[in-house]
Every structure is written in C-alpha cells, then in structure tokens.
Tab-separated table of N, CA and C in Angstrom:
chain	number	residue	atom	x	y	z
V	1	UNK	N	176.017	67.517	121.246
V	1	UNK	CA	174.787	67.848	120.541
V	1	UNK	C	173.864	68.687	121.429
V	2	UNK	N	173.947	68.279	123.165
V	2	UNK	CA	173.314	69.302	123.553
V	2	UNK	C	173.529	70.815	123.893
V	3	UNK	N	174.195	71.062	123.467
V	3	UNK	CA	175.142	72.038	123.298
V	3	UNK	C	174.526	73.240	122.471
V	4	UNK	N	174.130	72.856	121.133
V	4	UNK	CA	173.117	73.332	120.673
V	4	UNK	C	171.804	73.621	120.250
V	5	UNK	N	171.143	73.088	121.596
V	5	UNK	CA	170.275	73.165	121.557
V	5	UNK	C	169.584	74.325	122.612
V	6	UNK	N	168.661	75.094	122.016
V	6	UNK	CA	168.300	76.863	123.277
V	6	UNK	C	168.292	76.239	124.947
V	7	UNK	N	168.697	77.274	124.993
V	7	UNK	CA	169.139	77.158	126.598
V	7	UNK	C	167.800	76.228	127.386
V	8	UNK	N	166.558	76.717	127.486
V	8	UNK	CA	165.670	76.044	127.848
V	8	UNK	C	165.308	74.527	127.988
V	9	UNK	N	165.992	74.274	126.443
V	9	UNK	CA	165.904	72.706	125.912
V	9	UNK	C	167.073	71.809	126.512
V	10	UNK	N	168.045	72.463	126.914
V	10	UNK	CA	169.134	72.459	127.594
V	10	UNK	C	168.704	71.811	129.178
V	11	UNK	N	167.957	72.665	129.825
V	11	UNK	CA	167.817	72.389	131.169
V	11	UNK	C	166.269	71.222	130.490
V	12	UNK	N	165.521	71.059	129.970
V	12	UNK	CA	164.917	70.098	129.738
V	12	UNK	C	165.699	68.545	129.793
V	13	UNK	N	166.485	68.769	128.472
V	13	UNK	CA	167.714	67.990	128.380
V	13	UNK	C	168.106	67.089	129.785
V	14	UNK	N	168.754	67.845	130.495
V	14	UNK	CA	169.583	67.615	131.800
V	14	UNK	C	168.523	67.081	132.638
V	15	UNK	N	167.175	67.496	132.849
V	15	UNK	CA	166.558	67.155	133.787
V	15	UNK	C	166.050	65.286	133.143
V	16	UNK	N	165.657	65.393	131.828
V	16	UNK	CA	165.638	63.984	131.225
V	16	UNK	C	166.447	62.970	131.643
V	17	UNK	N	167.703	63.252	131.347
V	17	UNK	CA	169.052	62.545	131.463
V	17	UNK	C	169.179	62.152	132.793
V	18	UNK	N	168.568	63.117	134.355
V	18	UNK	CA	168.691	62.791	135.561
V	18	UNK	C	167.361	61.661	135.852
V	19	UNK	N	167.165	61.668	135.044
V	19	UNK	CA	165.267	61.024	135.345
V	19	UNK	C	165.440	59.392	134.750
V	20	UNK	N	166.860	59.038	133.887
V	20	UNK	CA	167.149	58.152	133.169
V	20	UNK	C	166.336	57.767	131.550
V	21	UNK	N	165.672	58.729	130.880
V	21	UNK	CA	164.818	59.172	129.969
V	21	UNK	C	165.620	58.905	129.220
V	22	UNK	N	165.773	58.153	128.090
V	22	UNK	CA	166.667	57.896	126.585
V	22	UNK	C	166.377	59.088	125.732
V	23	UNK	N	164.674	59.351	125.621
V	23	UNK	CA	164.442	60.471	124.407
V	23	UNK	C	165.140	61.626	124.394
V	24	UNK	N	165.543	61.720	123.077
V	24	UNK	CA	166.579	63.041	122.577
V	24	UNK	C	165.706	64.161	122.385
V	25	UNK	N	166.039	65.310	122.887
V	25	UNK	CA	165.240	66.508	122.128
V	25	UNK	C	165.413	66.833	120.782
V	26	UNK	N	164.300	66.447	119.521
V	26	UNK	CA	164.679	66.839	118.622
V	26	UNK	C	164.345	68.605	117.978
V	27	UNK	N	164.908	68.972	117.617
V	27	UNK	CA	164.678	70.598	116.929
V	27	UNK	C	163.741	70.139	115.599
V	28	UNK	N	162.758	71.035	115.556
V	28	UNK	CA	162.161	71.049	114.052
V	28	UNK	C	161.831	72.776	113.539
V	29	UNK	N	162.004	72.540	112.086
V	29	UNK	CA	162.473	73.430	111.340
V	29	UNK	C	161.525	74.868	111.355
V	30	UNK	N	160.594	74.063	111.908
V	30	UNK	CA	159.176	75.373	111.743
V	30	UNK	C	158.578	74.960	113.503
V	31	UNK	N	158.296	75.780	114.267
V	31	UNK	CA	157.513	75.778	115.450
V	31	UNK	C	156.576	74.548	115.473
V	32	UNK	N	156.182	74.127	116.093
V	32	UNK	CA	155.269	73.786	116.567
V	32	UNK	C	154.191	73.415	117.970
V	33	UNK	N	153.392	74.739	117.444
V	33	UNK	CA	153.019	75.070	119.165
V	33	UNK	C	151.783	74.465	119.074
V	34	UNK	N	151.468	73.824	118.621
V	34	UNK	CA	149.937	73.499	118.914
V	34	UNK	C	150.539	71.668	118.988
V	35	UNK	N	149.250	70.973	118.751
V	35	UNK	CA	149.216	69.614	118.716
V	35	UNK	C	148.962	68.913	117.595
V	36	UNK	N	148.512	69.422	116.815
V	36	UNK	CA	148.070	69.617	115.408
V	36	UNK	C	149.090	69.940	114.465
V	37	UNK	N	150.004	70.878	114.693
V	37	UNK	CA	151.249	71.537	114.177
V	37	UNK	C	153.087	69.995	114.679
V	38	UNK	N	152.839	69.655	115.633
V	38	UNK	CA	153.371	68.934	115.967
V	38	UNK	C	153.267	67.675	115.574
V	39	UNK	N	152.296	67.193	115.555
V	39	UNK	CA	151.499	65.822	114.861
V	39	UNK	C	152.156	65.598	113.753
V	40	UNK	N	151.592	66.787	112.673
V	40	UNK	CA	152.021	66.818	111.726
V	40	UNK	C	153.298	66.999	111.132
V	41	UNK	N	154.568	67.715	111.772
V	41	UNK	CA	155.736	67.610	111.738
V	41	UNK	C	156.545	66.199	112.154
V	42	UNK	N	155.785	65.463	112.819
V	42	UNK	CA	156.196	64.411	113.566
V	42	UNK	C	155.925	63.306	113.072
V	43	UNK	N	154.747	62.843	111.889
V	43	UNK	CA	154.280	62.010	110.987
V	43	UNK	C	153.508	61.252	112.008
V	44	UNK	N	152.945	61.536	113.064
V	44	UNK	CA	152.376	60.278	114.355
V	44	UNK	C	150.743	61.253	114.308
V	45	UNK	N	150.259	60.617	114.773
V	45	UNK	CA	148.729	60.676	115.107
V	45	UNK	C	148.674	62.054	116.436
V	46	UNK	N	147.979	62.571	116.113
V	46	UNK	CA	147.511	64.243	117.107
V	46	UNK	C	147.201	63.377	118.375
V	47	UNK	N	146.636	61.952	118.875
V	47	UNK	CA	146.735	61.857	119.970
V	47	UNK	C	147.890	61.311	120.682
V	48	UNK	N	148.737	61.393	120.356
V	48	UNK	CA	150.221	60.495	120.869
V	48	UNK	C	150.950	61.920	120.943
V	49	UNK	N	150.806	63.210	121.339
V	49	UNK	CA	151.185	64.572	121.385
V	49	UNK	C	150.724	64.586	122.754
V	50	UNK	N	151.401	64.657	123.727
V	50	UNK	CA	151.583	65.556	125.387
V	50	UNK	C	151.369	66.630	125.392
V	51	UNK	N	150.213	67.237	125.440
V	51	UNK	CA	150.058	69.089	125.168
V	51	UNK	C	150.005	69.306	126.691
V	52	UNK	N	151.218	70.189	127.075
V	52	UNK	CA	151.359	70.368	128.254
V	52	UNK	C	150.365	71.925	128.289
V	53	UNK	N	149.452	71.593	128.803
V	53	UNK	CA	148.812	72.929	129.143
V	53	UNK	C	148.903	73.429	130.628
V	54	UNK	N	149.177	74.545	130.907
V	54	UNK	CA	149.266	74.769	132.155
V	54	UNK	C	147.740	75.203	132.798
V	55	UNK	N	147.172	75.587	133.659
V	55	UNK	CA	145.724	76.033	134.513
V	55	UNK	C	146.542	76.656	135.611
V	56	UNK	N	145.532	76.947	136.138
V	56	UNK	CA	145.639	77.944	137.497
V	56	UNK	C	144.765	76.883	138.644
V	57	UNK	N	144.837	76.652	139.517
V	57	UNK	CA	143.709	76.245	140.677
V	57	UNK	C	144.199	76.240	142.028
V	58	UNK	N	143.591	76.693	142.816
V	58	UNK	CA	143.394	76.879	144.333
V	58	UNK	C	145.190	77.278	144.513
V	59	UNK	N	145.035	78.592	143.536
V	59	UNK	CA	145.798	79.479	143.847
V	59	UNK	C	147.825	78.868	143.500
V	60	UNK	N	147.759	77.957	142.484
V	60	UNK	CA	148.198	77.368	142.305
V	60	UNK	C	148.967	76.974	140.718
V	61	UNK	N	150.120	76.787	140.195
V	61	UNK	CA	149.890	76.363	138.536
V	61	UNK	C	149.548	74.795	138.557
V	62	UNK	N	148.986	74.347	137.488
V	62	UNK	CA	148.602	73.082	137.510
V	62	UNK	C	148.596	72.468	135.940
V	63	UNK	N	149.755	72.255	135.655
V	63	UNK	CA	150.156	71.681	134.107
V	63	UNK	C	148.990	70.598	134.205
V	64	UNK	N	148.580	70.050	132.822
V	64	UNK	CA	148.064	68.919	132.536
V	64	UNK	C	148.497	68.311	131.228
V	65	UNK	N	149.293	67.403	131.102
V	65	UNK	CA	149.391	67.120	130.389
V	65	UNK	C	148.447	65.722	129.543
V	66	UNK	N	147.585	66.470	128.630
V	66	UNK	CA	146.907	65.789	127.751
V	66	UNK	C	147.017	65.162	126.303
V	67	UNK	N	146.368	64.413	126.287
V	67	UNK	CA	146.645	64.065	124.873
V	67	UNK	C	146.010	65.306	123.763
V	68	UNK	N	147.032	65.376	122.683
V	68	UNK	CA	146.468	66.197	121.696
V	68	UNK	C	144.933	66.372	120.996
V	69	UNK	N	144.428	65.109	121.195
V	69	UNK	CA	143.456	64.961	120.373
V	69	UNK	C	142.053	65.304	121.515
V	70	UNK	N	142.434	65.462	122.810
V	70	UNK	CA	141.739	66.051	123.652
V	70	UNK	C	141.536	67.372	124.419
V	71	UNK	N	140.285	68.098	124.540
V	71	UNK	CA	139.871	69.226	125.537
V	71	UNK	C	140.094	68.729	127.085
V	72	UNK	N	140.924	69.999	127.674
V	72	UNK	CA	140.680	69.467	128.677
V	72	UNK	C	138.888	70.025	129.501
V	73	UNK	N	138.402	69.153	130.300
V	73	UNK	CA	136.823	69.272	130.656
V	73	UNK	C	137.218	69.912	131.962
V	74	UNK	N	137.483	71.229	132.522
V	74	UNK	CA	138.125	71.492	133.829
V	74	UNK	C	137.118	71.534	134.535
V	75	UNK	N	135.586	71.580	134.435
V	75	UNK	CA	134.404	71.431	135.416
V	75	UNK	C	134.349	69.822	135.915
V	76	UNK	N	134.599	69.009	134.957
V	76	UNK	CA	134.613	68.030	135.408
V	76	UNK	C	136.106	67.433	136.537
V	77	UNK	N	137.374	67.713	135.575
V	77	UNK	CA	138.316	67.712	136.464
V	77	UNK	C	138.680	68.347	137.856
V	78	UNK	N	138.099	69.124	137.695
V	78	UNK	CA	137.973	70.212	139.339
V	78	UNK	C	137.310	69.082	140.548
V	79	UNK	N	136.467	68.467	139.528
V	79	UNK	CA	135.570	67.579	140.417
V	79	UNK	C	136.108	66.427	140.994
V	80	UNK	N	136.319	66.082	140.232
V	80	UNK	CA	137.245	64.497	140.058
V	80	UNK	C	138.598	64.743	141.431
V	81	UNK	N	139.386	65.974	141.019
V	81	UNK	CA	140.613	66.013	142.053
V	81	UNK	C	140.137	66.581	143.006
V	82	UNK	N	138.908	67.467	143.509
V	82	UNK	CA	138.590	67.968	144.293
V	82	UNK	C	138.981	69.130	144.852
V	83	UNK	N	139.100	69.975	143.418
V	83	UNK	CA	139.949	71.373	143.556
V	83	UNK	C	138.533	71.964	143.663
V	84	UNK	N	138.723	73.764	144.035
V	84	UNK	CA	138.194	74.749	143.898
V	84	UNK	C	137.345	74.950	142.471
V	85	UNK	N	138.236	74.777	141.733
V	85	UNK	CA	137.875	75.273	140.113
V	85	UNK	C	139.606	75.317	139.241
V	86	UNK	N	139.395	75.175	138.304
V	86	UNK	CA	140.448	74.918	137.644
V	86	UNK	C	140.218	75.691	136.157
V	87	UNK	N	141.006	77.151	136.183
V	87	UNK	CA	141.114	78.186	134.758
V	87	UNK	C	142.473	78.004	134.123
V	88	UNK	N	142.253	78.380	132.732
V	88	UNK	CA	143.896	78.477	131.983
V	88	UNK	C	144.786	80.029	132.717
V	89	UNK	N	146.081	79.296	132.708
V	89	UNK	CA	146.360	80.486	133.220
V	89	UNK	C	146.997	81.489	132.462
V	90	UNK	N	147.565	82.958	132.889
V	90	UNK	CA	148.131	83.418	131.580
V	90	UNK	C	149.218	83.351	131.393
V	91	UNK	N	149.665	84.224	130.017
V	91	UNK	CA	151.023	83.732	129.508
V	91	UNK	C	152.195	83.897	130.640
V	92	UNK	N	152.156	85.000	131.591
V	92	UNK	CA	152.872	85.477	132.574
V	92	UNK	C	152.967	84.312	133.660
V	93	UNK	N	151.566	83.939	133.819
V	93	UNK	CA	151.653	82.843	134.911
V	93	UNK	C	152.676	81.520	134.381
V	94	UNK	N	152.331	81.235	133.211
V	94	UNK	CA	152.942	80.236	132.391
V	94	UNK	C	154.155	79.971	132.095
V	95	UNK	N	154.682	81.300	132.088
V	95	UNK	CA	156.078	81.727	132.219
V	95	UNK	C	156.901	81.522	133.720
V	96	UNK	N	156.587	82.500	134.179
V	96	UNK	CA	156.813	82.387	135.463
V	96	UNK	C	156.942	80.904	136.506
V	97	UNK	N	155.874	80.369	136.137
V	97	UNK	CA	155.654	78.435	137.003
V	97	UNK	C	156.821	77.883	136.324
V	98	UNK	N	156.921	78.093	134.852
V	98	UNK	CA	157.644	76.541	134.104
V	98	UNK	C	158.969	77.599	133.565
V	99	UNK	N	158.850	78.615	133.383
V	99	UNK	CA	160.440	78.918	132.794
V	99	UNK	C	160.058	78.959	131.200
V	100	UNK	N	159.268	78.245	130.799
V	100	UNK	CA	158.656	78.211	129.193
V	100	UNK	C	157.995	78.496	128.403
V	101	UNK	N	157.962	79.078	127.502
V	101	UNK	CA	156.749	79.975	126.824
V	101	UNK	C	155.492	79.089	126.559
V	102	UNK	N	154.685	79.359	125.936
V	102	UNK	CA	152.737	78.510	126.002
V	102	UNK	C	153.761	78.030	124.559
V	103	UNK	N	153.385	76.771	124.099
V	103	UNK	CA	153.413	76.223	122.827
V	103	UNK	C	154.710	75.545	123.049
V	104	UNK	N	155.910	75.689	123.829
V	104	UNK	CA	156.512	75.343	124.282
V	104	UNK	C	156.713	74.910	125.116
V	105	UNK	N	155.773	74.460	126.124
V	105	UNK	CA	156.032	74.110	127.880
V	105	UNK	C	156.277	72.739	128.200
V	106	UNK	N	157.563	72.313	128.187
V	106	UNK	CA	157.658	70.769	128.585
V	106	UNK	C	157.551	70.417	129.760
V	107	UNK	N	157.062	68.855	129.720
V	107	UNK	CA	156.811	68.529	131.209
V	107	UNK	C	158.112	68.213	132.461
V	108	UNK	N	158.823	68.994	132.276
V	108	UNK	CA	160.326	69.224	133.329
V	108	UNK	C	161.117	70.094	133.118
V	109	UNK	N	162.139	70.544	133.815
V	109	UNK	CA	162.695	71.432	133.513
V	109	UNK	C	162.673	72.637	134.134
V	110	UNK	N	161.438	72.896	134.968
V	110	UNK	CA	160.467	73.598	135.450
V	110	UNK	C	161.289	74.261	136.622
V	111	UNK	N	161.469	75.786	137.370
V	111	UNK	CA	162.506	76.358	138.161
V	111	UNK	C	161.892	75.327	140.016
V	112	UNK	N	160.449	74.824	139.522
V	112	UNK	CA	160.760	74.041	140.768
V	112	UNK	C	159.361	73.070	140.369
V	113	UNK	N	159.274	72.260	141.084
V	113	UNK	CA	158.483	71.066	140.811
V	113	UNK	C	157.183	71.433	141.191
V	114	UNK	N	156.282	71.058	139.807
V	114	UNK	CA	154.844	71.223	140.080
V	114	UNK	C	154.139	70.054	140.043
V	115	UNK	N	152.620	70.144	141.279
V	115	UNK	CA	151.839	69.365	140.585
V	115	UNK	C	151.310	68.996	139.449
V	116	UNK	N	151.695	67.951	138.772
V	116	UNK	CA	151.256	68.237	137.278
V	116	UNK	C	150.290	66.591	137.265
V	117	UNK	N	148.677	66.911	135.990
V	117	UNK	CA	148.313	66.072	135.999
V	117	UNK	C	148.349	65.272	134.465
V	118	UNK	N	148.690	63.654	134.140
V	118	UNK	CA	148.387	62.932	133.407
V	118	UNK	C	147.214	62.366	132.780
V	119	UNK	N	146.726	63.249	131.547
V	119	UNK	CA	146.021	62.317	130.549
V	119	UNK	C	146.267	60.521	130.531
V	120	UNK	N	145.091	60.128	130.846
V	120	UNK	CA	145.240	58.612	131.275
V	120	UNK	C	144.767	57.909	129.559
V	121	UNK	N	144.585	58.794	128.709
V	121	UNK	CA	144.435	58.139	127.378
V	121	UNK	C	146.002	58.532	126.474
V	122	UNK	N	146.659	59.130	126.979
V	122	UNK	CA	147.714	58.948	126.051
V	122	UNK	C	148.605	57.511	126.839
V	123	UNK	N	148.108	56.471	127.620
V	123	UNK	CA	148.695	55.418	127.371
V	123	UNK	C	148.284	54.379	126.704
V	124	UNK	N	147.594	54.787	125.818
V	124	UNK	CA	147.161	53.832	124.471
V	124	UNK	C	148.344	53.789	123.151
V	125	UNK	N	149.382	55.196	123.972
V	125	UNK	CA	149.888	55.050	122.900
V	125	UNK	C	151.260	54.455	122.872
V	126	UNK	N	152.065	53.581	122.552
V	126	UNK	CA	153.362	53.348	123.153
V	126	UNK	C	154.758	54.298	122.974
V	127	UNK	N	154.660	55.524	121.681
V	127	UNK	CA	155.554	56.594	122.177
V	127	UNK	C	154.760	58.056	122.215
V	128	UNK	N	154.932	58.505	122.733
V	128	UNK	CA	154.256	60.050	123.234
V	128	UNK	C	155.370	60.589	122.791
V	129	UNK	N	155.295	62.299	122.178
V	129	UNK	CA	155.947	63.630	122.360
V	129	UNK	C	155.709	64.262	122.867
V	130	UNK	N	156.549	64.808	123.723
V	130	UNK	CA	156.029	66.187	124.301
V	130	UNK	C	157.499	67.532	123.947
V	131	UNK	N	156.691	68.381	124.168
V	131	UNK	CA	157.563	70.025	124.106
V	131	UNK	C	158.686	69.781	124.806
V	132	UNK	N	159.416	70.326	124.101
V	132	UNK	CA	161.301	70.372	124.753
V	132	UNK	C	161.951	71.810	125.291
V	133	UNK	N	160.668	72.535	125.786
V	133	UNK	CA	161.316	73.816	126.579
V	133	UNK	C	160.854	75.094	125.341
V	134	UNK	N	160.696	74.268	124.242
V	134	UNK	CA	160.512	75.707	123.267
V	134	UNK	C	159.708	75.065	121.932
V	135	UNK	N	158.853	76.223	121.318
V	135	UNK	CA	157.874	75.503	119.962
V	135	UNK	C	158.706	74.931	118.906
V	136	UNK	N	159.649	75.028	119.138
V	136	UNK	CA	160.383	74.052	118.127
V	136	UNK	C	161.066	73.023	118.590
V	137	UNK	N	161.288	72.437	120.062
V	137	UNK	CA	161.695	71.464	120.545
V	137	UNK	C	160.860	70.534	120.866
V	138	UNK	N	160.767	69.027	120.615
V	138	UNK	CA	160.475	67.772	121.259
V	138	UNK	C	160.918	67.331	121.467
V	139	UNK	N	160.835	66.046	121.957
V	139	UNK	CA	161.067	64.692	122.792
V	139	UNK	C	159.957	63.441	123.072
V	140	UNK	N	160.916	62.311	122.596
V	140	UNK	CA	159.570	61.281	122.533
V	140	UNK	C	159.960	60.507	124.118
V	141	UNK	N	158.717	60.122	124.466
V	141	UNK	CA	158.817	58.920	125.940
V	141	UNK	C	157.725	58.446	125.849
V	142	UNK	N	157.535	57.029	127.020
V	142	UNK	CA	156.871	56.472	126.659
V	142	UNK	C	155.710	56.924	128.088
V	143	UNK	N	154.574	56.431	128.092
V	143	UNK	CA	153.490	56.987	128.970
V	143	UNK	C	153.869	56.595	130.636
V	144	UNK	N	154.669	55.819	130.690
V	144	UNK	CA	155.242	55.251	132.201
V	144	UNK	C	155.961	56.128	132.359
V	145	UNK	N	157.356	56.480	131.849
V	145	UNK	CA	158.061	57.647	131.524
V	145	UNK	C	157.340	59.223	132.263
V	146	UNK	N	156.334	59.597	131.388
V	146	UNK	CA	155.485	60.617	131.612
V	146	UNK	C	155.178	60.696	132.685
V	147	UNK	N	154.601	59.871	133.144
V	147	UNK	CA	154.467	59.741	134.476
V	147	UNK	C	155.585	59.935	135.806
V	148	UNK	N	156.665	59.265	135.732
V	148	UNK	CA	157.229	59.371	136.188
V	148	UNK	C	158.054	60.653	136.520
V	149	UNK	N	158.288	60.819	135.266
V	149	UNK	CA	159.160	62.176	135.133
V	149	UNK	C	158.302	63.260	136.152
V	150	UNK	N	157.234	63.476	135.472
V	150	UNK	CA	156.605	64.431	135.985
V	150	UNK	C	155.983	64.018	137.729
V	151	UNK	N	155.792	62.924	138.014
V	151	UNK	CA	155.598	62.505	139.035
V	151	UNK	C	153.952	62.706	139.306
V	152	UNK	N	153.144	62.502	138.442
V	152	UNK	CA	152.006	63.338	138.097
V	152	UNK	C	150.578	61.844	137.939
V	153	UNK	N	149.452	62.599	138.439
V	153	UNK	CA	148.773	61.834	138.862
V	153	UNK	C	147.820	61.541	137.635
V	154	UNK	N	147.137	60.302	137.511
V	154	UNK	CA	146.651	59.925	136.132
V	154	UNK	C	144.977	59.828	136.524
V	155	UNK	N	144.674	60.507	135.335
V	155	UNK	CA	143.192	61.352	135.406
V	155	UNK	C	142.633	60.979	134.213
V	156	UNK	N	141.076	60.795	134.173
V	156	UNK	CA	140.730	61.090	132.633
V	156	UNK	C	140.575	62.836	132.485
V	157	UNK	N	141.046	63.366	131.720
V	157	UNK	CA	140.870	65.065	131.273
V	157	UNK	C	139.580	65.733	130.531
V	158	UNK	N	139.529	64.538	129.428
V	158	UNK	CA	137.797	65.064	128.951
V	158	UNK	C	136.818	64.740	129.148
C-alpha cells in the first residue's frame, strides 16, 4: 500500500515506521492544505489538526507545529524560547528545510532534522493529524507521538 502513495509520503511513511508510529498515511480525494480544509475532510474538530507551519529564526527553519484552531503569536514565542525574532518563511525556504510543499509539510521526513516546536494545546486532544508530505496526505498520532517523532519542544504558540 505504500507503494502508492507520492514519493514524499513515502519517505514520511518510512520515517513513521522507524519512529514505531502505527498511523497510516491516508490519501484524500481533494487537497487539503489548510486546517480548516482538513478538519473538514477528516470529520474531527479544526483543533486536533497539526498545522505544521514552518518560520525562519536566528537564521534558521523552525517548523511549529500547532494546533489548527490556533495563530501562531511569534512576538510572544520569540520571547518565551529566547530567539532573535521569529518570521514565516518562504515557499523556497519551506521547500528547501522539509523537502515539502506549504499545505503539505509533515512533521518528518525532512532531508535532515529540524528544530521543530510543539503546540502544548493539541494534547487535549487524544488523536491529532498531521500532513503526510503532500496536501492530500495525512496521518493520525497521538500528542506523545508528536512529540517524539519530531523530538520537539512543547510551548504554548498563541
């Protein structure tokens, strides 16, 4: 089955499977790049959605993965981790860090390991989705999971 799934979702896939992650990448029929778009394909609540957003800071990419139903507050977060400042970065940068297009960017998979930070309110929820390498790929895990995988430090974001 993984077999057919786009190459991207593929190395998502594999990196899951090394991490001991059960969740399957599922394909859905129409994109879904937002959190809102996903939610709704997914029948679950916009905050139980991992919106992997990537930033830029102290010269750096810096995924965050948040819950859907949240902004990330980067004046405040800059503060909190004690960065420089923390901007979205662009599609090129986005590309380039994770291998994955914006609307698509899952939290692994990535051509090498980033700091990435955890929304500390999506563990209210007991299954999370996040992006499977492409806007039409997911994968459900649970918020320990998230963590882990990504190896990523737990923050409030808004």
């Amino acid at each position: 089955m993984t077999d057919a799934l786009p190459a991207r979702s593929r190395l998502v896939a594999a990196s899951l499977e090394a991490a001991g992650i059960s969740g399957k990448i599922v394909v859905l029929p129409d994109a879904a790049s937002t959190a809102a778009l996903a939610a709704a394909a997914l029948g679950v609540e916009v905050g139980a959605i991992a919106n992997s957003l990537v930033f830029w800071s102290d010269d750096a990419p810096l995924p965050i993965m948040t819950s859907g139903a949240h902004r990330v507050d980067t004046a405040a977060l800059a503060q909190r981790l004690g960065r420089g400042g923390i901007r979205r970065a662009t599609p090129e940068q986005v590309l380039t860090a994770t291998g994955q297009p914006i609307g698509g960017v899952a939290p692994t998979g990535h051509p090498a390991p980033l700091t990435t930070v955890v929304d500390e309110a999506l563990a209210a929820f007991p299954e999370i989705w996040a992006a499977g390498g492409t806007p039409h790929t997911v994968f459900p895990l649970t918020f320990d999971e998230l963590v882990r995988l990504t190896g990523g430090a737990v923050s409030r974001v808004a």
